[in-house]
GROMACS .gro file of C-alpha atoms in nm:
model
  276
    1MET     CA    1  -3.384  -1.652   0.418
    2VAL     CA    2  -3.155  -1.938   0.311
    3LEU     CA    3  -2.895  -1.840   0.567
    4GLU     CA    4  -3.153  -1.816   0.844
    5PHE     CA    5  -3.286  -2.159   0.750
    6LEU     CA    6  -2.934  -2.303   0.777
    7ARG     CA    7  -2.876  -2.142   1.117
    8PRO     CA    8  -2.959  -2.406   1.384
    9ALA     CA    9  -3.070  -2.277   1.722
   10GLY     CA   10  -2.807  -2.229   1.991
   11GLY     CA   11  -2.456  -2.351   2.063
   12VAL     CA   12  -2.109  -2.331   1.910
   13PHE     CA   13  -2.200  -2.589   1.646
   14ALA     CA   14  -2.489  -2.370   1.534
   15GLU     CA   15  -2.262  -2.070   1.486
   16THR     CA   16  -2.007  -2.284   1.300
   17VAL     CA   17  -2.270  -2.410   1.057
   18ALA     CA   18  -2.406  -2.059   1.004
   19SER     CA   19  -2.057  -1.922   0.943
   20PHE     CA   20  -1.985  -2.194   0.687
   21ALA     CA   21  -2.315  -2.126   0.512
   22MET     CA   22  -2.242  -1.756   0.489
   23ARG     CA   23  -1.902  -1.824   0.333
   24LEU     CA   24  -2.056  -2.075   0.095
   25PHE     CA   25  -2.320  -1.834  -0.035
   26ARG     CA   26  -2.107  -1.519  -0.029
   27LYS     CA   27  -2.092  -1.361  -0.371
   28ARG     CA   28  -1.741  -1.354  -0.512
   29PRO     CA   29  -1.636  -1.021  -0.666
   30LEU     CA   30  -1.604  -1.018  -1.044
   31PRO     CA   31  -1.326  -0.873  -1.259
   32VAL     CA   32  -1.376  -0.553  -1.455
   33GLU     CA   33  -1.420  -0.595  -1.829
   34ILE     CA   34  -1.153  -0.383  -1.998
   35PRO     CA   35  -1.239  -0.215  -2.332
   36PRO     CA   36  -1.034  -0.350  -2.627
   37ASP     CA   37  -0.888  -0.006  -2.708
   38VAL     CA   38  -0.747   0.018  -2.355
   39LEU     CA   39  -0.606  -0.334  -2.366
   40ALA     CA   40  -0.439  -0.264  -2.699
   41GLY     CA   41  -0.209  -0.004  -2.545
   42ILE     CA   42  -0.095  -0.217  -2.249
   43LYS     CA   43   0.236  -0.401  -2.246
   44ALA     CA   44   0.260  -0.492  -1.878
   45GLY     CA   45   0.135  -0.390  -1.537
   46ILE     CA   46   0.314  -0.347  -1.206
   47LEU     CA   47   0.138  -0.371  -0.869
   48ILE     CA   48   0.345  -0.227  -0.584
   49CYS     CA   49   0.234  -0.409  -0.270
   50THR     CA   50   0.338  -0.192   0.021
   51SER     CA   51   0.242   0.002   0.335
   52PRO     CA   52   0.226   0.373   0.425
   53ARG     CA   53   0.555   0.567   0.442
   54SER     CA   54   0.759   0.283   0.291
   55GLY     CA   55   0.926   0.517   0.043
   56SER     CA   56   0.656   0.443  -0.213
   57ASN     CA   57   0.624   0.808  -0.319
   58HIS     CA   58   0.996   0.817  -0.395
   59LEU     CA   59   0.975   0.494  -0.593
   60ALA     CA   60   0.667   0.619  -0.777
   61GLY     CA   61   0.851   0.933  -0.884
   62LEU     CA   62   1.148   0.731  -1.004
   63MET     CA   63   0.929   0.491  -1.201
   64ALA     CA   64   0.731   0.773  -1.363
   65ALA     CA   65   1.053   0.946  -1.469
   66ALA     CA   66   1.189   0.616  -1.604
   67GLY     CA   67   0.878   0.544  -1.812
   68LEU     CA   68   0.775   0.248  -1.596
   69GLY     CA   69   0.420   0.356  -1.527
   70ASN     CA   70   0.273   0.611  -1.289
   71PRO     CA   71   0.217   0.417  -0.965
   72LEU     CA   72  -0.017   0.632  -0.762
   73GLU     CA   73  -0.289   0.527  -0.516
   74TRP     CA   74  -0.547   0.477  -0.788
   75PHE     CA   75  -0.781   0.292  -0.550
   76GLY     CA   76  -0.915   0.530  -0.289
   77GLY     CA   77  -0.652   0.703  -0.084
   78ARG     CA   78  -0.512   1.033  -0.201
   79ARG     CA   79  -0.666   1.030  -0.549
   80VAL     CA   80  -1.013   1.060  -0.395
   81LEU     CA   81  -0.897   1.341  -0.165
   82GLU     CA   82  -0.694   1.534  -0.421
   83LEU     CA   83  -0.918   1.510  -0.727
   84PRO     CA   84  -1.277   1.629  -0.670
   85ASN     CA   85  -1.407   1.446  -0.978
   86TYR     CA   86  -1.215   1.125  -0.920
   87PRO     CA   87  -1.455   0.825  -0.935
   88ARG     CA   88  -1.551   0.650  -0.612
   89ASP     CA   89  -1.650   0.330  -0.793
   90PRO     CA   90  -1.358   0.082  -0.790
   91ARG     CA   91  -1.457  -0.035  -1.140
   92ALA     CA   92  -1.408   0.314  -1.277
   93GLN     CA   93  -1.085   0.342  -1.077
   94VAL     CA   94  -0.951   0.033  -1.257
   95LEU     CA   95  -0.990   0.210  -1.591
   96ARG     CA   96  -0.816   0.521  -1.457
   97ALA     CA   97  -0.526   0.308  -1.333
   98LEU     CA   98  -0.489   0.146  -1.676
   99THR     CA   99  -0.495   0.479  -1.859
  100ASP     CA  100  -0.364   0.755  -1.632
  101GLY     CA  101  -0.131   0.509  -1.463
  102ARG     CA  102   0.031   0.410  -1.793
  103SER     CA  103   0.350   0.543  -1.949
  104THR     CA  104   0.412   0.578  -2.322
  105SER     CA  105   0.610   0.253  -2.291
  106GLY     CA  106   0.280   0.069  -2.241
  107VAL     CA  107   0.362  -0.013  -1.878
  108TYR     CA  108   0.104   0.089  -1.618
  109ALA     CA  109   0.163   0.081  -1.244
  110VAL     CA  110  -0.042   0.089  -0.925
  111LYS     CA  111   0.063   0.158  -0.566
  112LEU     CA  112  -0.157  -0.028  -0.320
  113PHE     CA  113  -0.176  -0.065   0.056
  114ALA     CA  114  -0.322  -0.384   0.202
  115SER     CA  115  -0.601  -0.185   0.368
  116GLN     CA  116  -0.696  -0.034   0.029
  117PHE     CA  117  -0.690  -0.378  -0.134
  118SER     CA  118  -0.923  -0.507   0.137
  119GLN     CA  119  -1.180  -0.238   0.051
  120VAL     CA  120  -1.158  -0.284  -0.326
  121ALA     CA  121  -1.183  -0.662  -0.295
  122LYS     CA  122  -1.535  -0.627  -0.157
  123THR     CA  123  -1.664  -0.535  -0.503
  124VAL     CA  124  -1.391  -0.608  -0.759
  125ASP     CA  125  -1.153  -0.895  -0.833
  126LEU     CA  126  -0.860  -0.660  -0.871
  127PRO     CA  127  -0.578  -0.893  -0.983
  128ALA     CA  128  -0.806  -1.044  -1.248
  129SER     CA  129  -0.895  -0.693  -1.367
  130LEU     CA  130  -0.535  -0.579  -1.418
  131PRO     CA  131  -0.385  -0.732  -1.737
  132GLY     CA  132  -0.024  -0.848  -1.764
  133LEU     CA  133   0.026  -0.799  -1.392
  134ARG     CA  134   0.362  -0.831  -1.217
  135TYR     CA  135   0.414  -0.787  -0.844
  136VAL     CA  136   0.663  -0.572  -0.654
  137ARG     CA  137   0.686  -0.605  -0.276
  138LEU     CA  138   0.823  -0.278  -0.134
  139THR     CA  139   0.929  -0.270   0.232
  140ARG     CA  140   1.135  -0.052   0.462
  141ARG     CA  141   1.393  -0.195   0.701
  142ASP     CA  142   1.348   0.078   0.962
  143LEU     CA  143   0.994   0.003   1.079
  144LEU     CA  144   1.011   0.244   1.370
  145GLY     CA  145   1.132   0.520   1.139
  146GLN     CA  146   0.842   0.435   0.909
  147ALA     CA  147   0.594   0.458   1.196
  148ILE     CA  148   0.737   0.793   1.308
  149SER     CA  149   0.717   0.923   0.951
  150TRP     CA  150   0.354   0.810   0.913
  151THR     CA  151   0.251   0.962   1.246
  152ARG     CA  152   0.414   1.292   1.157
  153ALA     CA  153   0.265   1.298   0.805
  154ARG     CA  154  -0.086   1.235   0.937
  155GLN     CA  155  -0.047   1.520   1.186
  156THR     CA  156   0.088   1.774   0.938
  157GLY     CA  157  -0.084   1.656   0.619
  158ARG     CA  158   0.255   1.666   0.447
  159PHE     CA  159   0.307   1.329   0.277
  160ARG     CA  160   0.549   1.460   0.014
  161SER     CA  161   0.832   1.712   0.037
  162THR     CA  162   0.652   1.920  -0.228
  163GLU     CA  163   0.352   1.972   0.002
  164THR     CA  164   0.301   2.229   0.277
  165SER     CA  165   0.236   2.137   0.640
  166ARG     CA  166  -0.110   2.222   0.777
  167GLN     CA  167   0.017   2.233   1.136
  168ALA     CA  168   0.331   2.180   1.339
  169PRO     CA  169   0.410   1.820   1.443
  170ARG     CA  170   0.393   1.718   1.810
  171TYR     CA  171   0.526   1.405   1.975
  172ASP     CA  172   0.265   1.136   2.044
  173GLY     CA  173   0.410   0.807   2.164
  174ALA     CA  174   0.077   0.623   2.158
  175ALA     CA  175   0.017   0.730   1.796
  176ILE     CA  176   0.362   0.607   1.696
  177ALA     CA  177   0.299   0.273   1.867
  178GLU     CA  178  -0.033   0.238   1.687
  179SER     CA  179   0.127   0.329   1.353
  180LEU     CA  180   0.396   0.067   1.412
  181GLU     CA  181   0.139  -0.205   1.477
  182LYS     CA  182  -0.069  -0.107   1.173
  183ILE     CA  183   0.236  -0.111   0.947
  184ALA     CA  184   0.333  -0.456   1.078
  185LEU     CA  185  -0.020  -0.582   1.008
  186GLU     CA  186  -0.015  -0.434   0.657
  187ASN     CA  187   0.314  -0.612   0.586
  188LEU     CA  188   0.185  -0.938   0.730
  189ALA     CA  189  -0.131  -0.919   0.518
  190TRP     CA  190   0.071  -0.880   0.197
  191ASP     CA  191   0.314  -1.156   0.287
  192ILE     CA  192   0.036  -1.403   0.364
  193TRP     CA  193  -0.162  -1.310   0.051
  194LEU     CA  194   0.137  -1.349  -0.181
  195ALA     CA  195   0.237  -1.678  -0.018
  196LYS     CA  196  -0.105  -1.844  -0.012
  197ASN     CA  197  -0.162  -1.756  -0.379
  198GLY     CA  198   0.184  -1.872  -0.486
  199LEU     CA  199   0.256  -1.539  -0.657
  200PRO     CA  200   0.613  -1.459  -0.765
  201PHE     CA  201   0.725  -1.106  -0.684
  202LEU     CA  202   1.021  -0.872  -0.695
  203SER     CA  203   1.130  -0.768  -0.346
  204LEU     CA  204   1.258  -0.411  -0.313
  205ILE     CA  205   1.380  -0.231  -0.001
  206TYR     CA  206   1.350   0.145   0.039
  207GLU     CA  207   1.696   0.192   0.187
  208GLU     CA  208   1.852   0.007  -0.108
  209ILE     CA  209   1.657   0.218  -0.357
  210LEU     CA  210   1.805   0.530  -0.196
  211GLU     CA  211   2.155   0.390  -0.236
  212ALA     CA  212   2.117   0.252  -0.589
  213PRO     CA  213   1.811   0.393  -0.770
  214ARG     CA  214   1.919   0.293  -1.122
  215ALA     CA  215   1.997  -0.067  -1.026
  216ASN     CA  216   1.653  -0.108  -0.868
  217LEU     CA  217   1.478   0.055  -1.164
  218GLU     CA  218   1.659  -0.192  -1.391
  219LYS     CA  219   1.511  -0.476  -1.184
  220ILE     CA  220   1.161  -0.336  -1.234
  221ALA     CA  221   1.223  -0.285  -1.606
  222TYR     CA  222   1.338  -0.646  -1.639
  223LEU     CA  223   1.028  -0.762  -1.455
  224ALA     CA  224   0.806  -0.572  -1.700
  225ASP     CA  225   1.019  -0.661  -2.005
  226ALA     CA  226   1.076  -0.290  -2.066
  227LYS     CA  227   1.360  -0.039  -2.075
  228ILE     CA  228   1.413   0.259  -1.850
  229ALA     CA  229   1.402   0.600  -2.014
  230PHE     CA  230   1.710   0.739  -1.838
  231GLU     CA  231   2.032   0.788  -2.031
  232PRO     CA  232   2.319   0.564  -1.908
  233THR     CA  233   2.503   0.856  -1.749
  234SER     CA  234   2.204   1.031  -1.595
  235VAL     CA  235   2.113   1.010  -1.226
  236PRO     CA  236   1.751   0.903  -1.162
  237ASN     CA  237   1.553   1.165  -0.970
  238SER     CA  238   1.206   1.127  -0.817
  239GLY     CA  239   1.156   1.501  -0.772
  240LEU     CA  240   1.119   1.453  -0.396
  241GLU     CA  241   1.348   1.520  -0.102
  242ILE     CA  242   1.392   1.319   0.218
  243GLN     CA  243   1.179   1.471   0.493
  244ARG     CA  244   1.353   1.312   0.790
  245ASP     CA  245   1.516   1.567   1.017
  246THR     CA  246   1.606   1.626   1.381
  247ILE     CA  247   1.240   1.603   1.482
  248ASN     CA  248   1.225   1.241   1.366
  249ALA     CA  249   1.545   1.165   1.559
  250GLU     CA  250   1.408   1.331   1.873
  251TRP     CA  251   1.081   1.139   1.848
  252ARG     CA  252   1.270   0.810   1.809
  253GLU     CA  253   1.474   0.880   2.124
  254ARG     CA  254   1.163   0.976   2.323
  255PHE     CA  255   0.968   0.676   2.199
  256LEU     CA  256   1.242   0.427   2.288
  257SER     CA  257   1.284   0.579   2.634
  258GLN     CA  258   0.907   0.549   2.685
  259TYR     CA  259   0.825   0.211   2.527
  260SER     CA  260   1.148   0.008   2.514
  261ASP     CA  261   1.122  -0.310   2.727
  262THR     CA  262   1.310  -0.618   2.604
  263SER     CA  263   1.182  -0.833   2.892
  264ARG     CA  264   0.844  -0.896   2.730
  265PHE     CA  265   0.630  -0.841   2.423
  266LEU     CA  266   0.446  -0.512   2.432
  267ALA     CA  267   0.109  -0.481   2.265
  268SER     CA  268  -0.172  -0.229   2.283
  269ASN     CA  269  -0.467  -0.300   2.509
  270ARG     CA  270  -0.708  -0.240   2.223
  271ARG     CA  271  -0.762  -0.437   1.906
  272ILE     CA  272  -0.614  -0.260   1.604
  273ARG     CA  273  -0.851  -0.270   1.306
  274VAL     CA  274  -0.653  -0.208   0.988
  275PHE     CA  275  -0.894  -0.333   0.724
  276ARG     CA  276  -1.237  -0.187   0.785
   0.00000   0.00000   0.00000
């Protein structure tokens, strides 16, 4: 009723006033109250801000093996699909992230896509709910390779090398183009959010993690004021294998022959909605 009263009749000015009123009266999400016994076991938290197929599964496996938390998609995503009894309520998911996502070192970790954050933020102030939070910004240099990987994984249902494909992959240039745009928008959303909130973060690149896993784990450990569990002479292992093969290379070649045009910017004719 208040909003309707503030909505003048007709015109751009009317819509502007109504929009301002709606923002003014919009209820801000509240943080989750964490039980004292859960807080007592927490030393630090790590939020991995990333996008699909950025190498986040590989990093998650490395961090879990190193005792630096268990950074899974605790908010929606695969937890909901894989665990029948996993809670749908983001408030309950916070508690699962702080407990199941925690290593014996006291460090917990969360892997989060911008689209997932957008959904959770409708009901929960997530950063305020996660104690001792540090930020890691994980990206992948090869964006086209990332888009090809995401398109293929969505077709086959195989997001990790330990999983079995549901069906054979097939080339789809339009799907790759859409994946590329969505990944770019995910990255942009994180970059803007971190910048406008003045949040310090550790920047990690997937390709560099592949080349020097221990060095990158040491950076995360320093960020969390913790120590990695690997012995000095041991080689960190995520338990996963690289899935890229000749199919990915073939798709890249076909996509570039179909879409490459340096004379102008190419964009889809439809609006891509990443955060629904």
